[in-house]
Coordinates of C-alpha atoms in Angstrom, one line a residue:
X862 CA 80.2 123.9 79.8
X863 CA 83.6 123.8 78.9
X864 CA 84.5 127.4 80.5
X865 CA 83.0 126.1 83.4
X866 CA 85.4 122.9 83.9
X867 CA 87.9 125.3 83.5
X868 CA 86.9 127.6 85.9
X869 CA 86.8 124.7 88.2
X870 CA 90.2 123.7 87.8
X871 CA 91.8 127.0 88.3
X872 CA 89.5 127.1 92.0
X873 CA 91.1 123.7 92.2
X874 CA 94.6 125.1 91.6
X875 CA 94.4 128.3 93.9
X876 CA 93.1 126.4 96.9
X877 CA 95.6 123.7 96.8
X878 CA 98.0 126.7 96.3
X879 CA 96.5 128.6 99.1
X880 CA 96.8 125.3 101.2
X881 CA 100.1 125.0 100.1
X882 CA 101.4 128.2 101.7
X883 CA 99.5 127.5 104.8
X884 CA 101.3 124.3 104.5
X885 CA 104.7 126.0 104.4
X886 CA 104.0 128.5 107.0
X887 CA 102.2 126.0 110.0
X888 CA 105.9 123.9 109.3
X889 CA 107.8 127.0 109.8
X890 CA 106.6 128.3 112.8
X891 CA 105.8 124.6 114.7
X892 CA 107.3 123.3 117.7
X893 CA 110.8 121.4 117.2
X894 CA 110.4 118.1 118.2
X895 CA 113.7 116.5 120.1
X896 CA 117.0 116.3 117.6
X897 CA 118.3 113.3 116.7
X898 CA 122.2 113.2 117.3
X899 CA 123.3 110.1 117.3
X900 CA 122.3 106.4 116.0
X901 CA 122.0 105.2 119.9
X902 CA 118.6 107.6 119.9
X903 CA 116.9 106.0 117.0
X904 CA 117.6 102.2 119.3
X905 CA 114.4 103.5 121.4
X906 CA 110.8 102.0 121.5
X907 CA 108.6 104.3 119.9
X908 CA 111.1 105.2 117.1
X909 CA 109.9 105.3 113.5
X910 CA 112.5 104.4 111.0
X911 CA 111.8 104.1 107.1
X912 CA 113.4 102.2 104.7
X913 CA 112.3 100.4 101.4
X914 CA 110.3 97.4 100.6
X915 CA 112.5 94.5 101.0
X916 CA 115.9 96.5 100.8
X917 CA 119.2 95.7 102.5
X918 CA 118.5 98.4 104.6
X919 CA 115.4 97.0 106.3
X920 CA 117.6 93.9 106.7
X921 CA 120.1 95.6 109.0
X922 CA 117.7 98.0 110.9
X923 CA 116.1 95.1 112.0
X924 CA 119.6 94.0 113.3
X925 CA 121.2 97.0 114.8
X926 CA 118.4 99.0 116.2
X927 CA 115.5 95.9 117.1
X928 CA 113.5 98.4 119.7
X929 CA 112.6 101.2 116.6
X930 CA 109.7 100.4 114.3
X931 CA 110.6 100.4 110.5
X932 CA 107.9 101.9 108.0
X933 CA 107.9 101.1 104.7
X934 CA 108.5 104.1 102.4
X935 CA 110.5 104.4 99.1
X936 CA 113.3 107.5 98.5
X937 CA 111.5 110.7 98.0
X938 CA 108.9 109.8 100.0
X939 CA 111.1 109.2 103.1
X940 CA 113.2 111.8 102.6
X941 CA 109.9 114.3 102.6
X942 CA 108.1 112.4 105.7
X943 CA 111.4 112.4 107.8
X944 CA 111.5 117.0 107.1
X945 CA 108.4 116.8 108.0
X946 CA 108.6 114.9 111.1
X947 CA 106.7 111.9 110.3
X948 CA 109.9 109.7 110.3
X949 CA 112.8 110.2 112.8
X950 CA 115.2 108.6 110.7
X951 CA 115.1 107.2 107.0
X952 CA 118.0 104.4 106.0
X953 CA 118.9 104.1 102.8
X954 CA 122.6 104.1 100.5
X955 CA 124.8 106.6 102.3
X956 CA 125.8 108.5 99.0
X957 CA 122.2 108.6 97.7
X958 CA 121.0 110.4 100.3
X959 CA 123.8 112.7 100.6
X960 CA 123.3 113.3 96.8
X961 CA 119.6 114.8 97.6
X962 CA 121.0 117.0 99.7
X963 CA 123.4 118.4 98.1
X964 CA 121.0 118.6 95.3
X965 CA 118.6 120.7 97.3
X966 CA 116.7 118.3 99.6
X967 CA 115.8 120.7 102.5
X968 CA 115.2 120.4 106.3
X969 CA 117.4 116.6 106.2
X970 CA 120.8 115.9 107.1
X971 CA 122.4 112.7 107.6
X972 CA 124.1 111.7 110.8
X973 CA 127.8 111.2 111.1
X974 CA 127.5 107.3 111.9
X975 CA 126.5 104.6 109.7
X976 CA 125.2 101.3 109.9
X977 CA 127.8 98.8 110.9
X978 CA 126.7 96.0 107.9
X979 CA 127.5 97.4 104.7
X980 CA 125.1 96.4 101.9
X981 CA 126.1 94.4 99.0
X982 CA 125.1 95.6 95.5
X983 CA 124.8 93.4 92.3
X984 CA 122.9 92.6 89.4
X985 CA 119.9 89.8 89.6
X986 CA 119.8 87.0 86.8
X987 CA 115.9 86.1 85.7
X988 CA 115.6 82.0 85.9
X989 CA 113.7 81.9 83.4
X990 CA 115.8 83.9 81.0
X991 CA 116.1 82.7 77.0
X992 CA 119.5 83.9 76.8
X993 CA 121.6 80.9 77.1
X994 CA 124.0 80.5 80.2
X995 CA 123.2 83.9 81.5
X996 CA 124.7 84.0 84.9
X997 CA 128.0 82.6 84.2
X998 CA 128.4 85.6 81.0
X999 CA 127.2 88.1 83.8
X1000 CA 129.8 87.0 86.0
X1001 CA 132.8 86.4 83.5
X1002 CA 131.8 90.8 82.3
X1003 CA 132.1 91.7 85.7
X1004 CA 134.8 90.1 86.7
X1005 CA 136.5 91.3 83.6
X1006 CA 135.3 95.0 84.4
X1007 CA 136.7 94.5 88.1
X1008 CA 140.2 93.2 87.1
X1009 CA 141.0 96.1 84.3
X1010 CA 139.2 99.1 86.2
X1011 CA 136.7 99.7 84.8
X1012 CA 134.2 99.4 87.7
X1013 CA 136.3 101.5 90.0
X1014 CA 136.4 104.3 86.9
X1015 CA 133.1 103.9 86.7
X1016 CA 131.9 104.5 90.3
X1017 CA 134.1 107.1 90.3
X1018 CA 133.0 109.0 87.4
X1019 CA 129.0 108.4 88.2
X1020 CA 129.1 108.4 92.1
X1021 CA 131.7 110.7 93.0
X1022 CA 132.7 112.8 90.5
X1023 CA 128.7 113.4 89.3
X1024 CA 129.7 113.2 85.6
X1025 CA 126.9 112.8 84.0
X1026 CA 128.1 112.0 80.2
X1027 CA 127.1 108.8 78.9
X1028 CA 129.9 107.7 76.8
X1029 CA 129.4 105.9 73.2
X1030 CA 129.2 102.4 73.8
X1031 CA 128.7 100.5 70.3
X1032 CA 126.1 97.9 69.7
X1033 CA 125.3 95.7 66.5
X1034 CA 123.0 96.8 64.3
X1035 CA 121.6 92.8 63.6
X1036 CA 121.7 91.4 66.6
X1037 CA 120.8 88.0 67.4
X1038 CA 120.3 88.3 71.3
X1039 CA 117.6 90.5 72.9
X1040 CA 118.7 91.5 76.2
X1041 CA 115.9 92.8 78.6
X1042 CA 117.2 94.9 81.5
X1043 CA 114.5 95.7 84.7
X1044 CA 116.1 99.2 85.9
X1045 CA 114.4 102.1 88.2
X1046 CA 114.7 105.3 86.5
X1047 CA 114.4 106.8 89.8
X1048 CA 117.9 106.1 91.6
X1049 CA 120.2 108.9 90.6
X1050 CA 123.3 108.4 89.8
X1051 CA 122.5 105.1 89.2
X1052 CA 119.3 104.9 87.1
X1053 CA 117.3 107.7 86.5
X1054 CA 116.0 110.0 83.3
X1055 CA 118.3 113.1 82.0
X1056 CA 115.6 114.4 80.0
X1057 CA 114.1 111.8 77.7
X1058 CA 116.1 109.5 78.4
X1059 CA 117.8 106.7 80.5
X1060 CA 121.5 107.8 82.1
X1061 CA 123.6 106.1 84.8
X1062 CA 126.1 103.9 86.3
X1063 CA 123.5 100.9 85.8
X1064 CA 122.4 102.3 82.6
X1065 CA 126.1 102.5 81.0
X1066 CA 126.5 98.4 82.6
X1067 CA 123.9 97.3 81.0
X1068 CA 124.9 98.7 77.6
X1069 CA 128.5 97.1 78.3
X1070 CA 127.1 94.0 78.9
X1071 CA 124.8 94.5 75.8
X1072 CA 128.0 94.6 73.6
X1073 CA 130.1 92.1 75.7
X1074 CA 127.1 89.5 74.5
X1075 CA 127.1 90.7 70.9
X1076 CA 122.8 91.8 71.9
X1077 CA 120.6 94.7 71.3
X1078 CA 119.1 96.1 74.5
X1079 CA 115.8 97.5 76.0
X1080 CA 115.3 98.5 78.9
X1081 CA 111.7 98.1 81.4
X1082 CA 111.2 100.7 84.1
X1083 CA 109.2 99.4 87.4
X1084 CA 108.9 100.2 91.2
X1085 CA 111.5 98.3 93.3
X1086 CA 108.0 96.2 94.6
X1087 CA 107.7 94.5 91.3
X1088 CA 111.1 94.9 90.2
X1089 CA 112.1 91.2 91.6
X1090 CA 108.3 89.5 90.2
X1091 CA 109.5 91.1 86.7
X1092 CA 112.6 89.1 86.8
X1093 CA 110.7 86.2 88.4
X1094 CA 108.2 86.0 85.7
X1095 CA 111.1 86.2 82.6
X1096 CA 110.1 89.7 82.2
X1097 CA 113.3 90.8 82.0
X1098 CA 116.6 88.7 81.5
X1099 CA 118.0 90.7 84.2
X1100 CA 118.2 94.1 86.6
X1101 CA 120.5 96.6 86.8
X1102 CA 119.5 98.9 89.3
X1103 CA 121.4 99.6 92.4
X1104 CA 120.2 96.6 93.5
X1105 CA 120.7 95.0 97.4
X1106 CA 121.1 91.6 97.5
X1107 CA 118.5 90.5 100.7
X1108 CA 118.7 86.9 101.9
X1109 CA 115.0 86.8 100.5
X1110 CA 115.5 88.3 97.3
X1111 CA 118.5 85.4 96.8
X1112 CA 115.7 82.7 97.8
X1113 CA 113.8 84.0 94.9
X1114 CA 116.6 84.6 92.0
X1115 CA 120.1 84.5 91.5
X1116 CA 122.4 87.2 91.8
X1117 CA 125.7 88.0 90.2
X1118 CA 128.8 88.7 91.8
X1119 CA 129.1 91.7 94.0
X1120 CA 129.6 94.8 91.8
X1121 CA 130.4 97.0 94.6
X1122 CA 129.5 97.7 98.5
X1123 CA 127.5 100.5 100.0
X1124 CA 127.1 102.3 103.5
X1125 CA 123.8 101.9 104.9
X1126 CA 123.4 105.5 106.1
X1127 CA 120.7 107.4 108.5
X1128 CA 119.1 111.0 107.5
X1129 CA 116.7 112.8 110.3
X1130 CA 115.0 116.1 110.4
X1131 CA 117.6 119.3 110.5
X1132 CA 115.5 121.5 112.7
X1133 CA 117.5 124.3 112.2
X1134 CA 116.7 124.3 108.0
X1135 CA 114.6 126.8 107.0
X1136 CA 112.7 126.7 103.6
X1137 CA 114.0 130.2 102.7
X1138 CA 111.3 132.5 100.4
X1139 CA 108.4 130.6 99.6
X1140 CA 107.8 132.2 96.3
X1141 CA 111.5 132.2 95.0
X1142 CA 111.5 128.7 96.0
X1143 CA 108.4 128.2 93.3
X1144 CA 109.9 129.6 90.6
X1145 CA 112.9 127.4 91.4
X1146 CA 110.7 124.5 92.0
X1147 CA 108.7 124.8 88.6
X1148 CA 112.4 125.3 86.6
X1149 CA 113.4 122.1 88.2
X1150 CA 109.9 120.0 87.4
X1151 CA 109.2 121.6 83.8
X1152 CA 112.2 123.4 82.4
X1153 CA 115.7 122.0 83.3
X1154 CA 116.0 118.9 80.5
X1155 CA 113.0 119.8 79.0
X1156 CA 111.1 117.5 81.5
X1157 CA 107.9 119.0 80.5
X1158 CA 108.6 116.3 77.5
X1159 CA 108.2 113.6 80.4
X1160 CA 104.7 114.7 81.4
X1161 CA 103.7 115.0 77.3
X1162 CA 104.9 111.4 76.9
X1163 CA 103.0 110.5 79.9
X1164 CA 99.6 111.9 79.3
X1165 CA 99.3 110.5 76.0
X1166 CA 100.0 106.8 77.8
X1167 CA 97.2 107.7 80.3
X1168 CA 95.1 109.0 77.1
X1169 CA 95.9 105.6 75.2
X1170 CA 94.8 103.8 77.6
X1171 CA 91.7 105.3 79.2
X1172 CA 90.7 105.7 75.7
X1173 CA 91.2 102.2 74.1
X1174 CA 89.7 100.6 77.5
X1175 CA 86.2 102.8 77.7
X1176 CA 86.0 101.9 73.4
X1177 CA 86.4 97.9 73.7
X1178 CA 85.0 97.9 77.5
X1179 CA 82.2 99.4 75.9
X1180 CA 81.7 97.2 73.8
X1181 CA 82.8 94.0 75.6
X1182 CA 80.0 95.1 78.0
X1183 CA 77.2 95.4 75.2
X1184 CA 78.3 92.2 73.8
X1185 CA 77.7 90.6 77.0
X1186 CA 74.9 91.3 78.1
X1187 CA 73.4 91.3 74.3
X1188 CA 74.5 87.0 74.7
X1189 CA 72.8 87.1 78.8
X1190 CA 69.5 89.2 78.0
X1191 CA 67.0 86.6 76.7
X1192 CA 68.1 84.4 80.1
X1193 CA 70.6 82.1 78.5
X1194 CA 71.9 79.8 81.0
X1195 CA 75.3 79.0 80.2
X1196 CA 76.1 82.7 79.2
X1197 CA 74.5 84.3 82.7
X1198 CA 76.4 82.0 84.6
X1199 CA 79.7 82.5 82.8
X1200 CA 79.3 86.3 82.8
X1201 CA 78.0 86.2 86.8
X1202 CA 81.3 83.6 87.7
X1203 CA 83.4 86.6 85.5
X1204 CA 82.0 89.1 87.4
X1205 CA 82.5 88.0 90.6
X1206 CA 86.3 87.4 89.8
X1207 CA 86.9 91.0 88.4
X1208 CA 85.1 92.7 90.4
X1209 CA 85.8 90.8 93.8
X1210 CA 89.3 92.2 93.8
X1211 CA 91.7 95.4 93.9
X1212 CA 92.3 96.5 90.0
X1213 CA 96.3 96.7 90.9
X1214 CA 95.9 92.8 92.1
X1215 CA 94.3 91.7 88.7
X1216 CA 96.7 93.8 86.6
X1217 CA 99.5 92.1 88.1
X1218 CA 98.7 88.6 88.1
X1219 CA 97.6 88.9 84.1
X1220 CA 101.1 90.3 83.6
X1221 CA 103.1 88.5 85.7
X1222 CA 101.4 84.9 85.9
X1223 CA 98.8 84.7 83.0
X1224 CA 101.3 86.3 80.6
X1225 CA 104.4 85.7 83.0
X1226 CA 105.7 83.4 79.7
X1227 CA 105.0 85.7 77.2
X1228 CA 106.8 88.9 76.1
X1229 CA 103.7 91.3 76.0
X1230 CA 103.1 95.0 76.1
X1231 CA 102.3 96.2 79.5
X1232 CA 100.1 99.1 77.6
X1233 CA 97.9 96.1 76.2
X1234 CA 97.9 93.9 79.3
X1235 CA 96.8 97.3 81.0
X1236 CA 93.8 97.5 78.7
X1237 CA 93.1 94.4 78.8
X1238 CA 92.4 94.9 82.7
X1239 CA 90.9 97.9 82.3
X1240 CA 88.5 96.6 79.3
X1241 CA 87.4 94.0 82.1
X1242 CA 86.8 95.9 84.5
X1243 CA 85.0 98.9 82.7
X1244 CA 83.2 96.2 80.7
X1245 CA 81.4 94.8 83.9
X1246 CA 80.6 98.2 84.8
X1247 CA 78.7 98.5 81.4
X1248 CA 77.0 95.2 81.6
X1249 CA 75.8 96.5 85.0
X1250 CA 74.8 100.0 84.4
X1251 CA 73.0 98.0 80.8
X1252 CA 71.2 95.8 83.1
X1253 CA 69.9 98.1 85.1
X1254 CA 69.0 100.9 82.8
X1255 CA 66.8 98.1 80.4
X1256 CA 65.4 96.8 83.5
X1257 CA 63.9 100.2 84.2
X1258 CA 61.9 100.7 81.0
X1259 CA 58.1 99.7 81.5
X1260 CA 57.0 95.9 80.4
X1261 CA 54.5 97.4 78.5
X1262 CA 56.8 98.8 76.1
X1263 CA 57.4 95.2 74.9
X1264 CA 54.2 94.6 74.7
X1265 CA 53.3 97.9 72.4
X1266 CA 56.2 97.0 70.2
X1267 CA 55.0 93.6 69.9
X1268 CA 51.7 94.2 69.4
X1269 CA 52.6 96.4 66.2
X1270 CA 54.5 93.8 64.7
X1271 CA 58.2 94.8 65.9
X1272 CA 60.7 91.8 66.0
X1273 CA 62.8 91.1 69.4
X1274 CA 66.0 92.9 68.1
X1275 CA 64.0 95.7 66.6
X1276 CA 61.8 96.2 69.7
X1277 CA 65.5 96.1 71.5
X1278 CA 67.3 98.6 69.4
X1279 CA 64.6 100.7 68.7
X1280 CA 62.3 100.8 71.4
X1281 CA 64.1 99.9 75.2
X1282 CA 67.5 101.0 74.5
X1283 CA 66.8 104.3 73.6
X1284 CA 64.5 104.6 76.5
X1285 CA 67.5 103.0 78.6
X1286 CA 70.4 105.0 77.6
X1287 CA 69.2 108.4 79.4
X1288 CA 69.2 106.5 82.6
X1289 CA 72.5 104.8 83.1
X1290 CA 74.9 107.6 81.4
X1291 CA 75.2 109.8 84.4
X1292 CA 76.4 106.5 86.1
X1293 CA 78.5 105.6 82.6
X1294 CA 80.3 109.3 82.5
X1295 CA 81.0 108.5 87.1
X1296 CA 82.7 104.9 85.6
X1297 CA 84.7 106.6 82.9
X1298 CA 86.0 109.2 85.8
X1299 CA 87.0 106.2 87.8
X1300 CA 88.5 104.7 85.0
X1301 CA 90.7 107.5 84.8
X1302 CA 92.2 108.0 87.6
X1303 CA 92.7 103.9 87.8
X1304 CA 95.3 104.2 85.4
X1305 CA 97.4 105.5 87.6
X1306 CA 98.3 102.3 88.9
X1307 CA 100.0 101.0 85.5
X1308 CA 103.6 101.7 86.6
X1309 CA 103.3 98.8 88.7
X1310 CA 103.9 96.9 85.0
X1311 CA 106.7 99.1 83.5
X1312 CA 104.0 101.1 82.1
X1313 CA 105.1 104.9 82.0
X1314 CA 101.8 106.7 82.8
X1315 CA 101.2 110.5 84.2
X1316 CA 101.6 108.9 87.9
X1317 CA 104.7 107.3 86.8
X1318 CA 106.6 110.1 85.0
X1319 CA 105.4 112.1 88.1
X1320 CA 107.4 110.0 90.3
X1321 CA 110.3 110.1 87.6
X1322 CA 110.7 114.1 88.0
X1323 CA 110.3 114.1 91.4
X1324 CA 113.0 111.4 91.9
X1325 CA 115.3 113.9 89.6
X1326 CA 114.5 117.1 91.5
X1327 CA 113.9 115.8 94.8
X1328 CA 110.6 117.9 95.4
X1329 CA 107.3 116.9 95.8
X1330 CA 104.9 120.2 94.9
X1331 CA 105.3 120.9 91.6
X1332 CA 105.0 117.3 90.0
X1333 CA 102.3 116.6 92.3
X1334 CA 100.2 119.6 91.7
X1335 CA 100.9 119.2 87.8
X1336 CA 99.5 115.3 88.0
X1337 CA 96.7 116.5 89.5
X1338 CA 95.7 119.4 87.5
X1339 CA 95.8 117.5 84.2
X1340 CA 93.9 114.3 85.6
X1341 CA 91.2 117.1 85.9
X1342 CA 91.9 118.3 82.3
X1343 CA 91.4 114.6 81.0
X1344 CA 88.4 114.3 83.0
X1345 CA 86.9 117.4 81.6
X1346 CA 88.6 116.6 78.1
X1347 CA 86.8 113.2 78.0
X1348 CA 83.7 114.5 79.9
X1349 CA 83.2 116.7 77.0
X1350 CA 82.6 114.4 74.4
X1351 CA 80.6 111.9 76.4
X1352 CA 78.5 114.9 77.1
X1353 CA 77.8 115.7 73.5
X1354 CA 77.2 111.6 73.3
X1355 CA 74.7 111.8 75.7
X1356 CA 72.7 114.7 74.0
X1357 CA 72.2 112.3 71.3
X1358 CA 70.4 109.6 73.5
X1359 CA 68.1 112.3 75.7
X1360 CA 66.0 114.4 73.4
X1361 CA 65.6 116.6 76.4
X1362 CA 68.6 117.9 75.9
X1363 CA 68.5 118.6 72.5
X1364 CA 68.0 122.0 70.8
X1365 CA 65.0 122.7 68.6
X1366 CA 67.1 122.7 65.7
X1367 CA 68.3 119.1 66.4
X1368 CA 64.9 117.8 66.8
X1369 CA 63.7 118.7 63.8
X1370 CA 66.8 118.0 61.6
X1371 CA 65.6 116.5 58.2
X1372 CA 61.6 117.5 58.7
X1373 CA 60.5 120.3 56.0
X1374 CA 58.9 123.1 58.5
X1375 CA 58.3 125.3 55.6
X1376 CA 54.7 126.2 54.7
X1377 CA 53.6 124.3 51.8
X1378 CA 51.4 126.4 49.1

């Protein structure tokens, strides 16, 4: 069984491989569409422009070029749709973009002009923060960094000398403030992962600020979409990531004082770029995702989130279903119609949606793991799955096994447990081993909570390499490993429910087959 999982993920590997080149080689030898020289081109109906969620950039596309239509993407994803033609332009932070390039992006290039509005960058203050007077400390440390230098040394050093040595910056051991910092991880040079760990011009602020305040600090990692909700919420105290200041975002939280400004810049497709050799650009590709900072470390940490989580949420889902329906069974009234009102909440909306409002607005007070607020969605979820696939599997076994039971003087629970659910189980786990699949591949929606899943630490090497294959391919691959990891065992668990399946020697485990004399 096992050899033949594996068999089907190295088919799965070779044809998305295969597809791949294909890929690669139908890009190479397509038609050039029309070059984009100039921002006047990109003022045209028809257009397609991308720029973040929210960002400053949207902001002034909408202002300076009104006839193009803006698509929402994030960074890599931008940069990739705008080489492959998807995009004619992609805006975003002049020096970020130019970074990528230099850093390897391929078949990009940014245009000579800029956006006339520069964007201004600063740090946003949580309203709801428990660190007393907040804003006006933010404030006084930047200010302070600003009049003796240190800002300007530090843009310098980060931005454009690309040094990338964090330098000591002490903290007290004991401290009596907590300060919670929202960052990216994804934003190089700004905030993104060198290895293991958190490095950049935001990262090396916030620790300054940690030990201007006399506080410890953590940091939460999230998507620019829920970045502003976490600060929102009280989530975090504050965020330090490279972050525009929007006329909306200022609606919904404070900002501090400019830290520095930003050109707003435009990259289109360089039709002229060629990919080089495929095959060398592989092996350089899988040294970038896997090797370089031992960023294979990232995917470990990653897969053993997923594997908490898919694990803990199948164990009490389970349960929470057989609980449930174990209080609706006998036709209670007030149970059936608490459970049917519960499942018609969880399962009347996206996952994503009731992740998010049990982090940010049921426990938007409370400082919570997003790990256990993710199995607590999960365990709701996969728990009404249970109670349905219970419901239906008991509801197939024969009246007249209830009779029979009864009628040889079986009580209610033992005619349950030893009678219908045995005769139940072989029916619903075909269905129970689809919702754990499901289940799995659900997770991947955690990093919308700071949770650093697979999917997440995915997007976390691809936002350090600027390349797409490798980290997806390597996502992909091991959500089919977990599915055959986890399949496994609930395979062997359902052996023990359908004596079909069983061996001869398991049947007769414990019976004497000896001849007696």
């Amino acid at each position: 069984m096992i050899s033949g999982r594996i068999k089907k993920i190295n088919a799965l590997f070779l044809a998305l491989l295969v597809l791949s080149v294909l890929t690669v080689s139908i890009t190479a030898f397509a038609g050039d569409t029309e070059e984009i020289t100039s921002k006047a081109q990109l003022n045209e109906p028809g257009r397609k422009i991308g720029c973040g969620v929210g960002s400053a950039a949207m902001v002034i596309v909408e202002k300076e070029l009104p006839n193009a239509t803006i698509v929402y993407m994030e960074g890599n994803e931008g940069y990739e749709a705008v080489a492959q033609g998807k995009l004619d332009a992609y805006a975003y932070d002049r020096r970020q973009m130019q970074l990528a390039i230099d850093s390897g992006r391929k078949g990009v290039r940014l245009l000579d002009e800029s956006m006339e509005e520069k964007v201004h960058v600063a740090a946003g203050i949580s309203p709801k923060s428990q660190i007393p007077d907040l804003e006006n400390k933010l404030n006084d440390f930047i200010r302070t960094l600003k009049d003796d230098g240190t800002i300007d040394e530090m843009y310098d050093r980060w931005v454009i000398q690309k040094d990338e040595t964090m330098p000591q910056i002490a903290l007290p051991e004991n401290a009596d403030i907590h300060l919670v910092v929202g960052t990216s991880g994804l934003v190089p040079p700004h905030s993104y992962y060198k290895g293991p760990a958190l490095n950049g011009f935001d990262i090396e602020l916030a620790y300054r600020f940690a030990a201007y305040l006399g506080a410890d600090v953590e940091f939460k990692v999230y998507d620019y979409g829920a970045i502003i909700p976490a600060a929102v919420s009280g989530d975090v105290d504050c965020i330090m990531a490279n972050l525009n200041v929007t006329p909306e975002r200022a609606s919904s939280l404070p900002f501090s004082e400019d830290i520095y400004e930003e050109n707003i810049g435009l990259m289109v497709r360089d039709a002229s770029s060629r990919g080089g050799d495929f095959f060398d650009s592989l092996r350089s590709s899988f040294e970038k995702t896997f090797i370089r900072e031992d960023r294979w470390l990232l995917f470990i940490r990653g897969i053993l989130t997923t594997l908490i989580i898919t694990v803990l949420s199948i164990i009490t889902g389970t349960v929470t279903g057989f609980l449930v329906f174990m209080a609706c069974k006998d036709g209670n009234p007030v149970a059936n119609h608490v459970t049917a009102f519960c499942l018609w909440l969880v399962q009347g909306m996206p996952v994503v949606v009731l992740l998010m409002i049990l982090y940010y607005i049921v426990f938007g007070n409370v400082s919570v793991n997003g790990v256990f607020v993710s199995v607590l969605a999960f365990t709701l979820t996969f728990g009404a799955g249970v109670f349905g696939l219970l419901k239906m599997g008991v509801g197939a076994v024969d009246d007249g096994q209830y009779e029979a039971a009864y009628a040889l003087g079986y009580s209610k629970n033992r005619t349950f447990f030893k009678i219908i659910l045995p005769q139940a189980l072989p029916h619903v786990m075909p269905a129970y081993k689809g919702e754990i699949v499901a289940l799995i591949k659900a997770t991947a929606i955690v990093g919308y909570i700071a949770v650093q899943d697979l999917t997440k630490m995915g997007d976390i090497v691809r936002a350090r390499t600027y390349e797409a294959f490798f980290p997806l391919i390597a996502i992909a691959v091991i959500y089919f490993v977990l599915e055959a990891f986890i399949g496994y065992f609930i395979s062997r668990l359902d052996i023990c429910f359908e004596p079909k399946k069983r061996g001869k020697d398991e049947i007769l485990r414990g019976i004497d087959t000896h001849d007696q004399d």
